[in-house]
Coordinates of C-alpha atoms (C1' of nucleotides) in Angstrom, one line a residue:
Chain A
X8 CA 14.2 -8.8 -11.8
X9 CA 11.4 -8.9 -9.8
X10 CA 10.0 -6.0 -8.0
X11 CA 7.2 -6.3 -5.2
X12 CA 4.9 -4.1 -3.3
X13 CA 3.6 -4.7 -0.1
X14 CA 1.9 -2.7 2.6
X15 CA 3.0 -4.5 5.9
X16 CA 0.9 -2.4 8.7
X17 CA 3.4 -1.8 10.9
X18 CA 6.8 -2.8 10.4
X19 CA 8.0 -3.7 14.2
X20 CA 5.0 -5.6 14.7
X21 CA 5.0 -7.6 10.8
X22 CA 9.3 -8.0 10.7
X23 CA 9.5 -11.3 11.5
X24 CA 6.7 -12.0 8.5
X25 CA 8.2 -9.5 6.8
X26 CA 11.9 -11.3 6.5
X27 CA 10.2 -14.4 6.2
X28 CA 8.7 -13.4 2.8
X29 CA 11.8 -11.5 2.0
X30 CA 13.7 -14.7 1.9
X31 CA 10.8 -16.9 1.1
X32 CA 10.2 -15.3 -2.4
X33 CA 13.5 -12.9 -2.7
X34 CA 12.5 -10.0 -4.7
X35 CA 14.6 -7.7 -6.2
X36 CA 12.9 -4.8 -5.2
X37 CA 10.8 -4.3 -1.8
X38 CA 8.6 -1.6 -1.3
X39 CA 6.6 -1.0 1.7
X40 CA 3.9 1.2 2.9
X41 CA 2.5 1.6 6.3
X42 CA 5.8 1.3 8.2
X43 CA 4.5 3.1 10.7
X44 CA 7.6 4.4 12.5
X45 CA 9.9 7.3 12.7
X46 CA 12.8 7.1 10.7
X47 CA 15.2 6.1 14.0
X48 CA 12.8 3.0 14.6
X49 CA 13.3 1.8 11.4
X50 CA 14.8 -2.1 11.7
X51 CA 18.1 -1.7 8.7
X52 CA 20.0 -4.2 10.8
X53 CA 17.4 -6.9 10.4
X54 CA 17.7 -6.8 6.7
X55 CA 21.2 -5.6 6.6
X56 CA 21.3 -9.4 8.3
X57 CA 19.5 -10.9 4.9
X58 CA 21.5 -9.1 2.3
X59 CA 19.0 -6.2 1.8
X60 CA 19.6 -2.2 1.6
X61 CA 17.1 -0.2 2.2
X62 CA 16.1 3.4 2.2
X63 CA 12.9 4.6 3.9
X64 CA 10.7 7.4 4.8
X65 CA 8.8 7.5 8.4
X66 CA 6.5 9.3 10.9
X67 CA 4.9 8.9 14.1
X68 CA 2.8 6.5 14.2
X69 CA 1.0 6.4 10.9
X70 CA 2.1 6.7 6.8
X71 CA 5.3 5.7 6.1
X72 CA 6.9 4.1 3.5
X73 CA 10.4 2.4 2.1
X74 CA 12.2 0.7 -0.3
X75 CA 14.7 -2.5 0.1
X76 CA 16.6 -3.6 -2.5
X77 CA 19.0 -7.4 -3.0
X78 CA 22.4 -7.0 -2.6
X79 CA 22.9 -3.0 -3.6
X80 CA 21.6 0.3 -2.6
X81 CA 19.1 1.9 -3.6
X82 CA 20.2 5.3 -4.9
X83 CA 17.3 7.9 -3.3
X84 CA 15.9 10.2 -6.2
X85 CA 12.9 11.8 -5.0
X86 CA 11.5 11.5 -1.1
X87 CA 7.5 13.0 -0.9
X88 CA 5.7 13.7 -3.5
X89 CA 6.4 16.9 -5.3
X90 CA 3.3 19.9 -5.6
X91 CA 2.3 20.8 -2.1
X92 CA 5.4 22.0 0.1
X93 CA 2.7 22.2 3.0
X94 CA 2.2 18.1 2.8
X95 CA 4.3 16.4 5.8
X96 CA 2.7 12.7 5.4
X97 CA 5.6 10.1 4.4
X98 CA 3.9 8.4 1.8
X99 CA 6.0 8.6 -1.3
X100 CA 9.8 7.5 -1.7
X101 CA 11.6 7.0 -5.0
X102 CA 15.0 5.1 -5.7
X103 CA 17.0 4.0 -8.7
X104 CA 17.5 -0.1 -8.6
X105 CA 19.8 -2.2 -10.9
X106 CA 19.2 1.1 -13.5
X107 CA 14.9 1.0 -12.9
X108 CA 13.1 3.7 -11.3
X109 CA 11.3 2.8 -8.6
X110 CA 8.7 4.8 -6.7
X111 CA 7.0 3.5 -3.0
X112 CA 3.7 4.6 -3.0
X113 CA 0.7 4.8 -0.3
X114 CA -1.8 6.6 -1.7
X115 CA -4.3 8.5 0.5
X116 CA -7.3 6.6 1.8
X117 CA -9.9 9.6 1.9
X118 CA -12.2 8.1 3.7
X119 CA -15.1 9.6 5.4
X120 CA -16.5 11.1 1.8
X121 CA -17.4 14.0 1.1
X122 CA -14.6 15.9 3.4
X123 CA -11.3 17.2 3.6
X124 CA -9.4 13.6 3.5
X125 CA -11.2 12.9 0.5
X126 CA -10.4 16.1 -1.0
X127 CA -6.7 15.5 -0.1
X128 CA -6.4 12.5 -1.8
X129 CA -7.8 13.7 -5.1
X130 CA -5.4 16.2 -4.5
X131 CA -3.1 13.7 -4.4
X132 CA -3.6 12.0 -7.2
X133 CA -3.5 14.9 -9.4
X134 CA -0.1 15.8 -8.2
X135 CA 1.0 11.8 -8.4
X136 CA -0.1 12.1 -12.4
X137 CA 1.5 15.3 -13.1
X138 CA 4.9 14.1 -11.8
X139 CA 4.6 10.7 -12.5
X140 CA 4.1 12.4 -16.7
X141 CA 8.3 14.2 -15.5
X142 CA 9.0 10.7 -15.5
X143 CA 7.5 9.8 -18.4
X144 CA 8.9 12.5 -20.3
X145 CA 12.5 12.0 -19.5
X146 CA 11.6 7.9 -21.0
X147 CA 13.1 7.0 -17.3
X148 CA 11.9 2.8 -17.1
X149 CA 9.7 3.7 -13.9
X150 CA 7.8 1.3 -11.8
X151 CA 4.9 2.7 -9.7
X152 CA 4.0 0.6 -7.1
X153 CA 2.4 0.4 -4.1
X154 CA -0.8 1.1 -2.2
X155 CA -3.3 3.1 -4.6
X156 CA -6.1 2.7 -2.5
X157 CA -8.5 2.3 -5.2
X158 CA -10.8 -0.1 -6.6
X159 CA -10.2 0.3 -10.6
X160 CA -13.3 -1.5 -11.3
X161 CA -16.0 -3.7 -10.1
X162 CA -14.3 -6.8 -11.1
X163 CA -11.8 -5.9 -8.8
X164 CA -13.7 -6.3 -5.9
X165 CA -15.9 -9.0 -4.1
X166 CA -19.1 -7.2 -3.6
X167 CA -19.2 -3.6 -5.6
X168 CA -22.0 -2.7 -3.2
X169 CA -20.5 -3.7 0.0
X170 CA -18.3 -0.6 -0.1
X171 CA -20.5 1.6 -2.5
X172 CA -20.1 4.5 -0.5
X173 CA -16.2 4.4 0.4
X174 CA -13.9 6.4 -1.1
X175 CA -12.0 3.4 -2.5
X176 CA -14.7 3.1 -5.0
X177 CA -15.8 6.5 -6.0
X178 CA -16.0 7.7 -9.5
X179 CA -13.8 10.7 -9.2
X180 CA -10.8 7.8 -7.3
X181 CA -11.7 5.6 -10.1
X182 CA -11.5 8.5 -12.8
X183 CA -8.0 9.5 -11.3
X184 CA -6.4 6.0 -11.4
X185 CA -8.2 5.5 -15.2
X186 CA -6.2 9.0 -15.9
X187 CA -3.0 7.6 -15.1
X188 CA -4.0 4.5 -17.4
X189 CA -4.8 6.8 -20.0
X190 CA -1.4 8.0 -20.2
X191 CA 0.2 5.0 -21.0
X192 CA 1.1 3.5 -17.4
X193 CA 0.4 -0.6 -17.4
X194 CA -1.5 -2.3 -14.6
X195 CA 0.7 -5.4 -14.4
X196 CA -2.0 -7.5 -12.5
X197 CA -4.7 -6.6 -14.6
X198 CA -2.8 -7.4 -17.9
X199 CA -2.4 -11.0 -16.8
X200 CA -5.6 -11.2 -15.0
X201 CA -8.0 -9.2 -17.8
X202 CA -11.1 -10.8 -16.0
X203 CA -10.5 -9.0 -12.4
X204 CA -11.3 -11.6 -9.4
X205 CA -7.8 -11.0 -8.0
X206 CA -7.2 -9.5 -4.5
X207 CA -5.1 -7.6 -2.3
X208 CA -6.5 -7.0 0.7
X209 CA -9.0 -8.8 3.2
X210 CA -9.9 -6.6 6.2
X211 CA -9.4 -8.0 9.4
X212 CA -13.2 -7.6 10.4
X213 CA -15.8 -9.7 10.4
X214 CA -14.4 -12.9 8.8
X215 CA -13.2 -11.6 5.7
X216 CA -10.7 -13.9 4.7
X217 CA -12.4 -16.9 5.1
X218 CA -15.1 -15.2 3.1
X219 CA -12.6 -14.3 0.3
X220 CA -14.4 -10.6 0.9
X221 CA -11.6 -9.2 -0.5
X222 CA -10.5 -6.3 -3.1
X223 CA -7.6 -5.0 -5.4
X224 CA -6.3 -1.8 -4.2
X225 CA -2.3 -2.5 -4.3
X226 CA -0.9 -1.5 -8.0
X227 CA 1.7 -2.0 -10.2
X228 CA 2.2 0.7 -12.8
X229 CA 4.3 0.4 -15.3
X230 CA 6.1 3.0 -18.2
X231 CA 6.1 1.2 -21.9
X232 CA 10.3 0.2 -21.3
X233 CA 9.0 -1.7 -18.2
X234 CA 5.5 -3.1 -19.8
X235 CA 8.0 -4.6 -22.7
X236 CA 9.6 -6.6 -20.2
X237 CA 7.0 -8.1 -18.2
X238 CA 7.0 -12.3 -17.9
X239 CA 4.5 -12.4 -14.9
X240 CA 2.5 -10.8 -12.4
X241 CA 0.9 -11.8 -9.3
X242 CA -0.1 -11.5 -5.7
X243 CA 1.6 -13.9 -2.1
X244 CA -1.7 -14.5 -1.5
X245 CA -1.0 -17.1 1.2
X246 CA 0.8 -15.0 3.3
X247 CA -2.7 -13.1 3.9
X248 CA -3.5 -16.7 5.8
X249 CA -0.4 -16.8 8.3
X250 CA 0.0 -15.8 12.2
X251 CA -0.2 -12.4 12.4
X252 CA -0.6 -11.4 8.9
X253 CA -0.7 -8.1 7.0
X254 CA -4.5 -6.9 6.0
X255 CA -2.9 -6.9 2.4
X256 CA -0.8 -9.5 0.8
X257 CA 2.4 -8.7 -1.3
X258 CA 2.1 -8.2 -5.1
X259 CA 4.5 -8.6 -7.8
X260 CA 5.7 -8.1 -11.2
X261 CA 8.6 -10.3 -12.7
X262 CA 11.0 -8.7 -15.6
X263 CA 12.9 -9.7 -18.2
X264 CA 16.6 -8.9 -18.0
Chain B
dA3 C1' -29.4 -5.3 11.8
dT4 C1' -25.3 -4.5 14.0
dG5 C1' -20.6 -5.0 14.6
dA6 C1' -17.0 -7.4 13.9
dC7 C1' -10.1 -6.3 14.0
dT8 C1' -5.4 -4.4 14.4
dG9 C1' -1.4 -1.2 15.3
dC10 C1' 0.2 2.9 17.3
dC11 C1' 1.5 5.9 21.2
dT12 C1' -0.2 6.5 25.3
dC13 C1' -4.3 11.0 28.1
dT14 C1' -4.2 2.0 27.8
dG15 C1' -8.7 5.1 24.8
dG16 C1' -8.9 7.4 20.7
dC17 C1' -7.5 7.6 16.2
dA18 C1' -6.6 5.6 11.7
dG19 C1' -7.1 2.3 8.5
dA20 C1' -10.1 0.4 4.1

DNA sequence: ATGACTGCCTCTGGCAGA
């Protein structure tokens, strides 16, 4: 099976990209983040049309997420993530696939730094390790993907010093994600790229595209049942070059059966 | 050196993104 993440920015503006990957590469599993849309605006028909279920999690205007699966539903298991009942934003949904657990995550930017956003995605990512260790626990094969927004390293970006100061790259982001790593999660694009120079994202600013200015920020994780499985990882890194594209490109992990 | 683009909902400009 393969499973795939993708951060689409905006699902009624990127659906006709969006089904065209969907058929183009057929994953198994689709998760998106930044569907930008309440749950009512969500397009189910439109995939519904192409043989996919989906489940999803909206709000006005910004956050968002889902998760699409081939040809069966995805059975819901967990929607937000759990540890802060004051947290409203969409940005975590969890399903059970073909017998995998699958969570859709986007991650808090936390830019400007120092400040509250920053803060509230550290916050975050505490919480996203303490219930992402339930998971582990209960030996549930999990796949955590989505939008992590964070640089692991500084081979995972074009120019370390270009975005020195973002919250992307900070030491305590970087220390979070490396926590998660530390209990046993895989990184399926670093394992098959060990050398870094693989990206994500290219901002729509200032030519960064053709520049190949470009980062890793969208993440597979992966609980030891899953890593056993893995036959390939890698990133639709063409679709980043088509008519009104995505700022990030789709990224995927095949599995054994 | 600076700013640079896109989507959303709409107070069509301000916010958010990364």
């Amino acid at each position: 099976m393969r499973i795939a993440t993708f951060n689409i920015n905006g699902i009624k503006a990127r659906l006709p990209r969006l089904i065209e990957w969907l058929e183009e590469t057929r994953p198994t599993v689709a998760c998106l983040q930044e569907i930008k849309t309440m749950d009512e605006g969500f397009p189910a028909d439109a995939f519904e049309k192409i043989g996919y279920k989906a489940i999803w999690h909206g709000q006005k205007s910004f956050n968002g997420v889902a998760i699409l699966a081939d040809g069966v539903e995805p059975i819901e298991t967990q929607r937000g993530l759990p540890g802060d009942d004051a947290d409203e934003q969409s940005r975590y949904l969890e399903a059970d696939v073909n017998g995998v657990r699958v969570a859709s995550i986007y991650l808090p930017n936390g830019n400007p730094q120092p400040g509250p956003k920053f803060d509230y995605k550290l916050d975050w990512m505490e919480r996203l390790r303490t219930y992402a260790k339930t998971l582990w626990d209960a030996e549930i094969p999990t796949a955590l993907v989505g939008d992590y927004n964070v640089v692991p390293e500084d081979k995972d970006i074009w120019s370390p010093r270009a975005l020195a100061d973002d919250a992307l790259m900070q030491p305590q982001s970087r220390d979070a994600y490396a926590r998660m790593l530390g209990d046993g999660w895989t990184d399926a694009i670093d394992t098959f790229n060990p050398r870094g120079g693989v990206w994500t994202f290219w901002d729509y600013q200032a030519g960064a595209w053709q520049r190949d200015h470009g980062f890793r920020i969208d993440h597979l994780l992966l609980s030891p049942e899953l890593a056993d499985r893995m036959q390939a990882a890698g990133v639709d890194k063409e679709y980043r070059g088509r008519e009104k594209s995505s700022d990030h490109t789709p990224v995927w992990v095949e599995l054994a059966d």
